[in-house]
Amino acid sequence: ETAVFQTPNYHVTQVGNEVSFNCKQTLGHDTMYWYKQDSKKLLKIMFSYNNKQLIVNETVPRRFSPQSSDKAHLNLRIKSVEPEDSAVYLCASSWLGAYEQYFGPGTRLTVL
Amino acid sequence: GQQVQQSPASLVLQEGENAELQCNFSTSLNSMQWFYQRPEGSLVSLFYNPSGTKQSGRLTSTTVIKERRSSLHISSSQITDSGTYLCAMVDGGSNYKLTFGKGTLLTVTP
């Protein structure tokens, strides 16, 4: 049963455009994450938020900006996308300190 | 930084054979998870297994913290088991982010 929801499922855009991805979790967790899986299939952490506070920022380009309105939502905005931003973006949630993470279905971004 | 090595990178089995997937960690770990990744990219959590052995149906996960390794055993493989299997670890000093291996691509043939 899905408890971490992501929209959209797919998005195709052109270089230089702005995109936004949404993530919502209904598990009551206090920590949310964004991961990126590139063309080489390696999954890497991008950001982590705990109760709307940024706790992890893994040297991500400035055009990426996470936005959290409450602990159940963590959105990702990309200003002026570039071809290397084509990837699958996965959102996850957990309790801080509980280690086990629950993932959403992912958003596949294609930049033309 | 910590590294996660998965082996083999790919594996081809005939239906009914068993599979053993390995994960080795370069640093001490607080926990680890095994995932199955569907072709469209979504992740299915198979096991959250910080230590010891856990079983679910035909799948068994064993983590030995002292030896910094974990394994996933698939018995009596089925064609529907085909896909990518990922392991990931949490280092307690990392703000709880998961560090992933590169995955094992399993293909089960008739």
Coordinates of N, CA and C in Angstrom, one line a residue:
Chain A
E1 N 0.8 -1.2 0.0 CA 0.0 0.0 0.0 C 0.9 1.2 0.0
T2 N 0.7 2.1 -1.0 CA 1.5 3.3 -1.1 C 1.2 4.3 0.0
A3 N 2.2 4.8 0.6 CA 2.1 5.8 1.7 C 2.9 7.0 1.4
V4 N 3.8 7.0 0.4 CA 4.6 8.1 0.0 C 4.2 8.4 -1.5
F5 N 3.7 9.5 -1.7 CA 3.1 9.9 -3.0 C 3.9 10.9 -3.7
Q6 N 4.1 10.7 -5.0 CA 4.9 11.7 -5.8 C 4.1 12.0 -7.1
T7 N 4.2 13.3 -7.4 CA 3.7 13.8 -8.7 C 4.6 14.8 -9.3
P8 N 4.7 14.8 -10.6 CA 4.1 13.9 -11.6 C 4.9 12.5 -11.6
N9 N 4.4 11.6 -12.4 CA 5.1 10.3 -12.6 C 6.3 10.6 -13.6
Y10 N 5.9 11.3 -14.6 CA 6.9 11.6 -15.7 C 6.8 13.1 -16.1
H11 N 7.9 13.7 -16.5 CA 7.9 15.0 -17.0 C 9.0 15.2 -18.0
V12 N 8.6 15.8 -19.2 CA 9.5 16.0 -20.2 C 9.6 17.6 -20.4
T13 N 10.7 18.1 -20.5 CA 10.9 19.6 -20.6 C 12.1 19.9 -21.4
Q14 N 12.3 21.2 -21.7 CA 13.4 21.6 -22.4 C 14.4 22.3 -21.5
V15 N 15.7 22.4 -22.0 CA 16.7 23.0 -21.2 C 16.4 24.5 -20.9
G16 N 16.6 24.8 -19.7 CA 16.3 26.2 -19.3 C 15.0 26.4 -18.6
N17 N 14.1 25.5 -18.7 CA 12.8 25.6 -18.0 C 12.9 25.3 -16.5
E18 N 11.8 25.7 -15.8 CA 11.7 25.4 -14.4 C 10.7 24.3 -14.2
V19 N 11.0 23.3 -13.3 CA 10.1 22.2 -13.0 C 10.0 22.1 -11.5
S20 N 8.8 21.6 -11.1 CA 8.6 21.3 -9.6 C 8.0 19.9 -9.5
F21 N 8.5 19.2 -8.5 CA 8.0 17.9 -8.2 C 7.5 17.9 -6.7
N22 N 6.4 17.2 -6.5 CA 5.8 17.2 -5.2 C 5.9 15.8 -4.6
C23 N 6.0 15.8 -3.2 CA 6.1 14.6 -2.5 C 5.3 14.8 -1.2
K24 N 4.5 13.8 -0.9 CA 3.6 13.8 0.3 C 3.7 12.4 1.0
Q25 N 3.8 12.4 2.3 CA 3.8 11.1 3.0 C 2.7 11.1 4.0
T26 N 2.0 10.0 4.2 CA 0.9 9.8 5.1 C 1.3 8.9 6.3
L27 N 2.6 8.7 6.5 CA 3.0 7.8 7.5 C 3.2 8.5 8.9
G28 N 3.1 9.8 8.9 CA 3.3 10.5 10.1 C 4.8 10.7 10.5
H29 N 5.7 10.4 9.5 CA 7.1 10.5 9.8 C 7.5 12.0 9.9
D30 N 8.7 12.2 10.5 CA 9.2 13.6 10.7 C 10.3 13.9 9.8
T31 N 10.8 13.0 9.0 CA 12.0 13.2 8.2 C 11.7 12.8 6.7
M32 N 12.1 13.6 5.8 CA 11.8 13.3 4.4 C 13.1 13.5 3.6
Y33 N 13.2 12.8 2.5 CA 14.5 12.8 1.7 C 14.1 12.9 0.2
W34 N 15.1 13.5 -0.6 CA 15.1 13.4 -2.0 C 16.4 12.7 -2.4
Y35 N 16.2 11.7 -3.3 CA 17.3 11.0 -3.9 C 17.2 11.1 -5.4
K36 N 18.4 11.0 -6.1 CA 18.5 11.1 -7.5 C 19.1 9.8 -8.0
Q37 N 18.5 9.3 -9.1 CA 19.1 8.1 -9.7 C 19.4 8.5 -11.2
D38 N 20.7 8.6 -11.5 CA 21.1 9.0 -12.8 C 21.1 7.9 -13.8
S39 N 21.6 8.2 -15.0 CA 21.6 7.2 -16.1 C 22.5 6.0 -15.8
K40 N 23.4 6.1 -14.9 CA 24.2 5.0 -14.5 C 23.6 4.2 -13.4
K41 N 22.4 4.6 -13.0 CA 21.5 3.8 -12.1 C 22.0 3.9 -10.6
L42 N 22.9 4.8 -10.3 CA 23.4 4.9 -8.9 C 22.4 5.9 -8.2
L43 N 21.9 5.5 -7.1 CA 21.0 6.3 -6.3 C 21.8 7.1 -5.3
K44 N 21.6 8.4 -5.2 CA 22.4 9.2 -4.3 C 21.4 10.2 -3.6
I45 N 21.7 10.5 -2.3 CA 20.9 11.4 -1.5 C 21.2 12.8 -2.1
M46 N 20.1 13.6 -2.1 CA 20.3 15.1 -2.5 C 20.0 15.9 -1.2
F47 N 18.9 15.8 -0.6 CA 18.5 16.6 0.5 C 17.8 15.7 1.6
S48 N 17.8 16.2 2.8 CA 17.0 15.6 3.8 C 16.4 16.7 4.7
Y49 N 15.1 16.6 5.1 CA 14.5 17.6 6.0 C 13.9 16.8 7.2
N50 N 14.1 17.5 8.3 CA 13.5 17.0 9.6 C 12.6 18.1 10.1
N51 N 11.3 17.8 10.2 CA 10.3 18.8 10.7 C 10.5 20.2 10.0
K52 N 10.6 20.2 8.7 CA 10.8 21.4 7.9 C 12.1 22.0 7.9
Q53 N 13.1 21.4 8.7 CA 14.4 21.9 8.7 C 15.4 21.1 7.9
L54 N 16.2 21.8 7.1 CA 17.2 21.1 6.2 C 18.3 20.5 7.1
I55 N 18.5 19.2 7.0 CA 19.6 18.5 7.8 C 20.7 17.9 6.9
V56 N 20.4 17.7 5.6 CA 21.4 17.1 4.7 C 21.3 17.9 3.4
N57 N 22.4 18.3 2.9 CA 22.5 18.9 1.6 C 23.8 18.4 0.9
E58 N 23.6 17.5 0.0 CA 24.8 16.8 -0.5 C 25.4 17.5 -1.8
T59 N 25.9 18.7 -1.6 CA 26.6 19.4 -2.7 C 25.8 19.3 -4.0
V60 N 24.6 19.8 -3.9 CA 23.7 19.8 -5.1 C 23.8 21.2 -5.7
P61 N 23.8 21.3 -7.0 CA 23.8 22.6 -7.7 C 22.7 23.5 -7.2
R62 N 23.0 24.8 -7.2 CA 22.1 25.8 -6.6 C 20.7 25.9 -7.3
R63 N 20.7 25.4 -8.5 CA 19.4 25.4 -9.2 C 18.3 24.5 -8.6
F64 N 18.8 23.6 -7.7 CA 17.9 22.7 -7.0 C 17.5 23.3 -5.7
S65 N 16.2 23.4 -5.4 CA 15.9 23.9 -4.1 C 14.7 23.1 -3.6
P66 N 14.9 22.5 -2.4 CA 13.8 21.8 -1.7 C 12.9 22.8 -1.0
Q67 N 11.6 22.4 -0.9 CA 10.7 23.3 -0.2 C 9.8 22.4 0.7
S68 N 9.7 22.7 2.0 CA 8.9 22.0 2.9 C 7.9 22.9 3.6
S69 N 6.6 22.6 3.4 CA 5.6 23.4 4.1 C 5.2 22.9 5.5
D70 N 5.3 21.6 5.6 CA 5.1 20.9 6.9 C 5.8 19.5 6.8
K71 N 5.8 18.8 7.9 CA 6.7 17.6 7.9 C 6.2 16.5 7.0
A72 N 5.0 16.6 6.4 CA 4.4 15.6 5.5 C 4.7 15.9 4.1
H73 N 5.2 17.1 3.8 CA 5.4 17.5 2.4 C 6.9 17.9 2.2
L74 N 7.4 17.5 1.1 CA 8.8 18.0 0.7 C 8.8 18.0 -0.8
N75 N 8.8 19.2 -1.4 CA 8.8 19.4 -2.8 C 10.2 19.8 -3.3
L76 N 10.4 19.6 -4.6 CA 11.7 19.9 -5.2 C 11.5 20.7 -6.4
R77 N 12.2 21.9 -6.4 CA 12.1 22.8 -7.6 C 13.5 22.8 -8.2
I78 N 13.5 22.8 -9.5 CA 14.7 22.9 -10.3 C 14.5 24.1 -11.2
K79 N 15.3 25.1 -11.0 CA 15.3 26.3 -11.9 C 16.3 26.1 -13.0
S80 N 15.8 26.4 -14.2 CA 16.7 26.3 -15.4 C 17.4 24.9 -15.5
V81 N 16.6 23.9 -15.9 CA 17.1 22.6 -16.0 C 18.1 22.4 -17.0
E82 N 19.0 21.5 -16.8 CA 20.1 21.1 -17.7 C 20.0 19.7 -18.1
P83 N 20.6 19.3 -19.3 CA 20.5 17.9 -19.7 C 20.9 16.9 -18.7
E84 N 21.9 17.2 -17.8 CA 22.3 16.2 -16.8 C 21.3 16.0 -15.7
D85 N 20.3 16.8 -15.7 CA 19.3 16.7 -14.7 C 18.3 15.6 -15.0
S86 N 18.4 15.0 -16.2 CA 17.5 13.9 -16.6 C 17.9 12.7 -15.7
A87 N 16.8 12.2 -15.0 CA 17.0 11.2 -14.0 C 15.7 10.8 -13.4
V88 N 15.7 9.8 -12.5 CA 14.6 9.5 -11.7 C 14.8 10.1 -10.3
Y89 N 13.8 10.9 -9.9 CA 13.9 11.5 -8.5 C 13.0 10.8 -7.6
L90 N 13.6 10.3 -6.5 CA 12.8 9.5 -5.6 C 12.7 10.2 -4.2
C91 N 11.5 10.2 -3.7 CA 11.2 10.8 -2.4 C 11.1 9.7 -1.4
A92 N 11.5 9.9 -0.1 CA 11.4 8.9 0.9 C 11.1 9.6 2.2
S93 N 10.7 8.8 3.2 CA 10.4 9.3 4.5 C 10.8 8.3 5.6
S94 N 11.0 8.8 6.8 CA 11.3 7.9 7.9 C 11.1 8.7 9.2
W95 N 11.2 8.0 10.3 CA 11.4 8.7 11.6 C 12.9 9.0 11.8
L96 N 13.2 10.2 12.2 CA 14.6 10.5 12.4 C 15.2 9.5 13.5
G97 N 16.3 8.9 13.1 CA 16.9 7.9 14.0 C 16.4 6.5 13.8
A98 N 15.4 6.3 13.0 CA 14.8 5.0 12.9 C 15.4 4.2 11.7
Y99 N 16.1 4.9 10.8 CA 16.9 4.3 9.7 C 16.1 3.7 8.6
E100 N 15.0 3.0 8.9 CA 14.2 2.4 7.8 C 13.5 3.5 7.0
Q101 N 13.7 3.5 5.7 CA 13.1 4.5 4.9 C 12.0 3.9 3.9
Y102 N 11.0 4.7 3.6 CA 9.9 4.3 2.8 C 9.9 5.2 1.6
F103 N 9.9 4.6 0.4 CA 10.1 5.4 -0.9 C 8.8 5.5 -1.6
G104 N 8.7 6.7 -2.3 CA 7.6 6.9 -3.3 C 7.9 6.2 -4.6
P105 N 7.0 6.4 -5.6 CA 7.2 5.7 -6.9 C 8.2 6.4 -7.8
G106 N 8.6 7.6 -7.5 CA 9.6 8.3 -8.3 C 9.0 9.2 -9.4
T107 N 9.7 10.2 -9.8 CA 9.4 11.0 -10.9 C 10.5 11.0 -11.9
R108 N 10.2 10.6 -13.1 CA 11.2 10.5 -14.2 C 11.2 11.8 -15.0
L109 N 12.4 12.5 -14.9 CA 12.5 13.7 -15.6 C 13.4 13.5 -16.9
T110 N 12.9 14.0 -18.0 CA 13.7 14.0 -19.3 C 13.9 15.4 -19.7
V111 N 15.1 15.8 -19.9 CA 15.4 17.2 -20.3 C 15.9 17.1 -21.8
L112 N 15.2 17.7 -22.7 CA 15.6 17.7 -24.1 C 16.5 18.8 -24.5
Chain B
G1 N 34.5 8.7 2.0 CA 33.2 8.4 2.5 C 32.9 6.9 2.4
Q2 N 31.7 6.5 3.0 CA 31.4 5.1 3.0 C 31.1 4.6 1.6
Q3 N 31.4 3.3 1.3 CA 31.1 2.7 0.0 C 30.4 1.4 0.3
V4 N 29.5 1.1 -0.7 CA 28.7 -0.1 -0.7 C 29.0 -0.9 -2.0
Q5 N 29.6 -2.1 -1.8 CA 29.9 -2.9 -3.0 C 28.9 -4.0 -3.1
Q6 N 28.3 -4.1 -4.2 CA 27.3 -5.2 -4.5 C 27.9 -6.2 -5.5
S7 N 27.7 -7.5 -5.2 CA 28.1 -8.5 -6.2 C 27.1 -9.6 -6.2
P8 N 27.0 -10.3 -7.4 CA 27.6 -9.9 -8.7 C 26.9 -8.7 -9.2
A9 N 27.4 -8.0 -10.3 CA 26.8 -6.9 -10.9 C 25.6 -7.4 -11.7
S10 N 25.7 -8.6 -12.2 CA 24.5 -9.2 -12.9 C 24.6 -10.7 -12.8
L11 N 23.4 -11.3 -12.9 CA 23.3 -12.8 -12.6 C 22.2 -13.3 -13.5
V12 N 22.4 -14.4 -14.2 CA 21.4 -15.1 -15.0 C 21.2 -16.5 -14.4
L13 N 19.9 -16.8 -14.2 CA 19.5 -18.0 -13.6 C 18.4 -18.7 -14.5
Q14 N 18.4 -20.0 -14.3 CA 17.2 -20.7 -14.9 C 16.2 -20.8 -13.8
E15 N 14.9 -20.7 -14.2 CA 13.8 -20.8 -13.2 C 14.0 -22.0 -12.3
G16 N 13.8 -21.8 -11.0 CA 14.0 -22.8 -10.1 C 15.3 -22.8 -9.3
E17 N 16.3 -22.2 -9.9 CA 17.6 -22.1 -9.3 C 17.6 -21.1 -8.1
N18 N 18.6 -21.2 -7.3 CA 18.7 -20.3 -6.1 C 19.7 -19.2 -6.5
A19 N 19.5 -18.0 -5.8 CA 20.4 -16.9 -6.1 C 21.0 -16.4 -4.7
E20 N 22.2 -15.9 -4.7 CA 22.8 -15.4 -3.6 C 23.4 -14.0 -3.9
L21 N 22.9 -12.9 -3.4 CA 23.4 -11.6 -3.7 C 24.1 -11.1 -2.5
Q22 N 25.2 -10.4 -2.7 CA 26.1 -9.9 -1.6 C 26.2 -8.4 -1.6
C23 N 26.4 -7.9 -0.4 CA 26.6 -6.5 -0.2 C 27.7 -6.4 0.9
N24 N 28.7 -5.6 0.6 CA 29.8 -5.3 1.5 C 30.0 -3.9 1.8
F25 N 30.3 -3.5 3.0 CA 30.3 -2.1 3.4 C 31.7 -1.7 3.8
S26 N 32.2 -0.5 3.5 CA 33.5 -0.1 3.8 C 33.7 0.5 5.2
T27 N 32.6 0.9 5.8 CA 32.6 1.4 7.1 C 31.6 0.7 8.0
S28 N 31.7 1.0 9.3 CA 30.7 0.3 10.2 C 29.3 0.9 9.9
L29 N 28.3 0.0 10.1 CA 27.0 0.5 9.7 C 26.0 0.3 10.9
N30 N 25.0 1.2 10.9 CA 24.0 1.1 11.9 C 22.8 0.3 11.4
S31 N 22.6 0.3 10.1 CA 21.5 -0.5 9.6 C 21.6 -0.7 8.1
M32 N 20.8 -1.6 7.5 CA 20.8 -1.7 6.1 C 19.5 -2.1 5.6
Q33 N 19.2 -1.8 4.3 CA 17.9 -2.3 3.7 C 18.2 -2.9 2.3
W34 N 17.4 -3.9 2.0 CA 17.4 -4.4 0.6 C 16.1 -4.0 -0.1
F35 N 16.3 -3.6 -1.4 CA 15.2 -3.1 -2.2 C 15.2 -3.9 -3.5
Y36 N 14.0 -4.0 -4.1 CA 13.8 -4.4 -5.4 C 13.3 -3.2 -6.2
Q37 N 14.0 -3.0 -7.3 CA 13.6 -1.8 -8.2 C 12.9 -2.3 -9.4
R38 N 11.6 -1.8 -9.5 CA 10.8 -2.2 -10.7 C 11.4 -1.5 -11.9
P39 N 11.1 -2.1 -13.1 CA 11.6 -1.5 -14.4 C 11.3 0.0 -14.5
E40 N 10.2 0.5 -14.0 CA 9.8 1.9 -14.2 C 10.5 2.8 -13.1
G41 N 11.2 2.1 -12.2 CA 12.0 2.9 -11.2 C 11.6 2.9 -9.8
S42 N 10.4 2.5 -9.5 CA 9.9 2.5 -8.1 C 10.7 1.5 -7.3
L43 N 10.8 1.8 -6.0 CA 11.6 0.9 -5.1 C 10.6 0.1 -4.2
V44 N 10.8 -1.2 -4.1 CA 10.0 -2.0 -3.1 C 11.0 -2.4 -2.0
S45 N 10.7 -2.1 -0.8 CA 11.5 -2.5 0.3 C 11.3 -3.9 0.6
L46 N 12.4 -4.7 0.5 CA 12.3 -6.2 0.8 C 12.5 -6.4 2.3
F47 N 13.6 -5.9 2.8 CA 14.0 -6.1 4.2 C 14.7 -4.9 4.7
Y48 N 14.3 -4.6 6.0 CA 15.1 -3.7 6.8 C 15.7 -4.6 7.8
N49 N 17.1 -4.8 7.7 CA 17.7 -5.8 8.4 C 19.1 -5.3 9.0
P50 N 19.0 -4.7 10.2 CA 20.3 -4.2 10.7 C 21.2 -5.3 11.2
S51 N 20.7 -6.4 11.6 CA 21.5 -7.5 12.0 C 20.7 -8.8 12.0
G52 N 21.4 -9.9 11.9 CA 20.8 -11.2 12.0 C 20.1 -11.6 10.7
T53 N 19.2 -12.6 10.8 CA 18.5 -13.1 9.6 C 17.1 -12.9 9.7
K54 N 16.5 -12.5 8.5 CA 15.1 -12.3 8.4 C 14.6 -13.1 7.1
Q55 N 13.4 -13.6 7.2 CA 12.9 -14.4 6.0 C 11.5 -13.9 5.7
S56 N 11.2 -13.9 4.4 CA 9.9 -13.5 3.9 C 9.7 -14.4 2.6
G57 N 8.9 -15.4 2.8 CA 8.6 -16.3 1.7 C 9.9 -16.9 1.2
R58 N 10.2 -16.7 -0.1 CA 11.4 -17.3 -0.7 C 12.6 -16.5 -0.5
L59 N 12.5 -15.3 0.1 CA 13.6 -14.4 0.3 C 14.1 -14.5 1.8
T60 N 15.5 -14.5 1.9 CA 16.1 -14.5 3.2 C 17.3 -13.5 3.2
S61 N 17.3 -12.6 4.2 CA 18.4 -11.7 4.3 C 19.2 -11.9 5.6
T62 N 20.5 -11.9 5.4 CA 21.4 -12.1 6.6 C 22.4 -11.0 6.6
T63 N 22.5 -10.3 7.8 CA 23.4 -9.2 8.0 C 24.3 -9.5 9.1
V64 N 25.7 -9.4 8.9 CA 26.7 -9.7 9.9 C 27.4 -8.4 10.1
I65 N 27.0 -7.6 11.1 CA 27.6 -6.3 11.3 C 29.1 -6.3 11.5
K66 N 29.6 -7.3 12.3 CA 31.1 -7.3 12.5 C 31.9 -7.5 11.3
E67 N 31.3 -8.2 10.3 CA 32.0 -8.5 9.1 C 31.6 -7.5 8.0
R68 N 30.7 -6.5 8.3 CA 30.3 -5.5 7.4 C 29.8 -6.0 6.1
R69 N 28.9 -7.0 6.2 CA 28.3 -7.6 5.0 C 26.8 -8.0 5.2
S70 N 26.1 -8.1 4.1 CA 24.8 -8.6 4.1 C 24.5 -9.4 2.9
S71 N 23.7 -10.3 2.9 CA 23.3 -11.1 1.8 C 21.8 -11.3 1.6
L72 N 21.4 -11.5 0.4 CA 20.0 -11.7 0.0 C 20.0 -13.1 -0.7
H73 N 19.3 -14.0 -0.2 CA 19.1 -15.3 -0.8 C 17.7 -15.4 -1.4
I74 N 17.7 -15.8 -2.6 CA 16.4 -16.0 -3.3 C 16.3 -17.5 -3.6
S75 N 15.4 -18.2 -3.1 CA 15.3 -19.7 -3.4 C 14.2 -19.9 -4.4
S76 N 14.4 -21.0 -5.2 CA 13.5 -21.4 -6.2 C 13.1 -20.2 -7.1
S77 N 14.0 -19.6 -7.7 CA 13.8 -18.3 -8.5 C 12.6 -18.5 -9.5
Q78 N 11.9 -17.4 -9.7 CA 10.8 -17.3 -10.7 C 11.1 -16.2 -11.7
I79 N 10.5 -16.3 -12.8 CA 10.7 -15.3 -13.9 C 10.4 -13.9 -13.4
T80 N 9.4 -13.8 -12.5 CA 8.9 -12.5 -12.0 C 9.9 -12.0 -11.0
D81 N 10.9 -12.7 -10.6 CA 12.0 -12.2 -9.7 C 13.0 -11.3 -10.5
S82 N 12.9 -11.4 -11.8 CA 13.8 -10.6 -12.6 C 13.7 -9.1 -12.3
G83 N 14.9 -8.5 -12.3 CA 14.9 -7.0 -12.0 C 16.2 -6.7 -11.3
T84 N 16.2 -5.5 -10.7 CA 17.4 -5.0 -10.1 C 17.2 -5.0 -8.5
Y85 N 18.2 -5.5 -7.9 CA 18.2 -5.6 -6.4 C 19.3 -4.6 -5.9
L86 N 18.8 -3.8 -4.9 CA 19.7 -2.8 -4.4 C 19.9 -3.0 -2.9
C87 N 21.1 -2.8 -2.4 CA 21.2 -2.7 -0.9 C 21.7 -1.3 -0.6
A88 N 21.4 -0.9 0.6 CA 21.7 0.4 1.1 C 22.0 0.4 2.6
M89 N 23.0 1.2 3.0 CA 23.3 1.2 4.4 C 23.1 2.6 5.0
V90 N 23.0 2.6 6.3 CA 22.9 3.9 7.1 C 24.1 3.9 8.0
D91 N 24.9 4.9 7.9 CA 26.0 5.2 8.8 C 25.4 6.2 9.9
G92 N 25.5 5.8 11.1 CA 24.9 6.6 12.1 C 25.4 8.1 12.2
G93 N 26.6 8.3 11.7 CA 27.1 9.7 11.7 C 26.7 10.5 10.4
S94 N 25.8 10.0 9.6 CA 25.5 10.6 8.3 C 24.2 11.3 8.3
N95 N 23.6 11.6 9.4 CA 22.2 12.1 9.4 C 21.2 11.2 8.8
Y96 N 21.5 9.9 8.9 CA 20.6 8.9 8.5 C 20.3 8.7 7.1
K97 N 21.1 9.3 6.2 CA 20.9 9.1 4.8 C 21.3 7.7 4.4
L98 N 20.6 7.2 3.4 CA 21.0 5.9 2.8 C 22.1 6.0 1.8
T99 N 23.1 5.2 1.9 CA 24.1 5.1 0.8 C 23.9 3.8 0.1
F100 N 23.7 3.8 -1.2 CA 23.3 2.7 -2.0 C 24.4 2.0 -2.8
G101 N 24.3 0.7 -3.0 CA 25.2 0.0 -3.9 C 24.7 0.3 -5.3
K102 N 25.5 -0.3 -6.3 CA 25.1 -0.1 -7.7 C 24.1 -1.1 -8.2
G103 N 23.8 -2.1 -7.4 CA 22.7 -3.0 -7.7 C 23.2 -4.3 -8.4
T104 N 22.4 -5.3 -8.3 CA 22.6 -6.6 -9.0 C 21.4 -6.8 -9.9
L105 N 21.7 -6.9 -11.2 CA 20.6 -7.1 -12.2 C 20.4 -8.7 -12.4
L106 N 19.3 -9.1 -11.9 CA 18.9 -10.5 -12.0 C 18.0 -10.8 -13.1
T107 N 18.4 -11.8 -13.9 CA 17.5 -12.3 -15.0 C 17.2 -13.8 -14.8
V108 N 16.0 -14.1 -14.7 CA 15.6 -15.5 -14.6 C 14.9 -15.9 -15.9
T109 N 15.5 -17.0 -16.4 CA 15.0 -17.5 -17.7 C 14.2 -18.7 -17.6
P110 N 13.3 -19.0 -18.5 CA 12.4 -20.3 -18.4 C 13.2 -21.5 -18.5

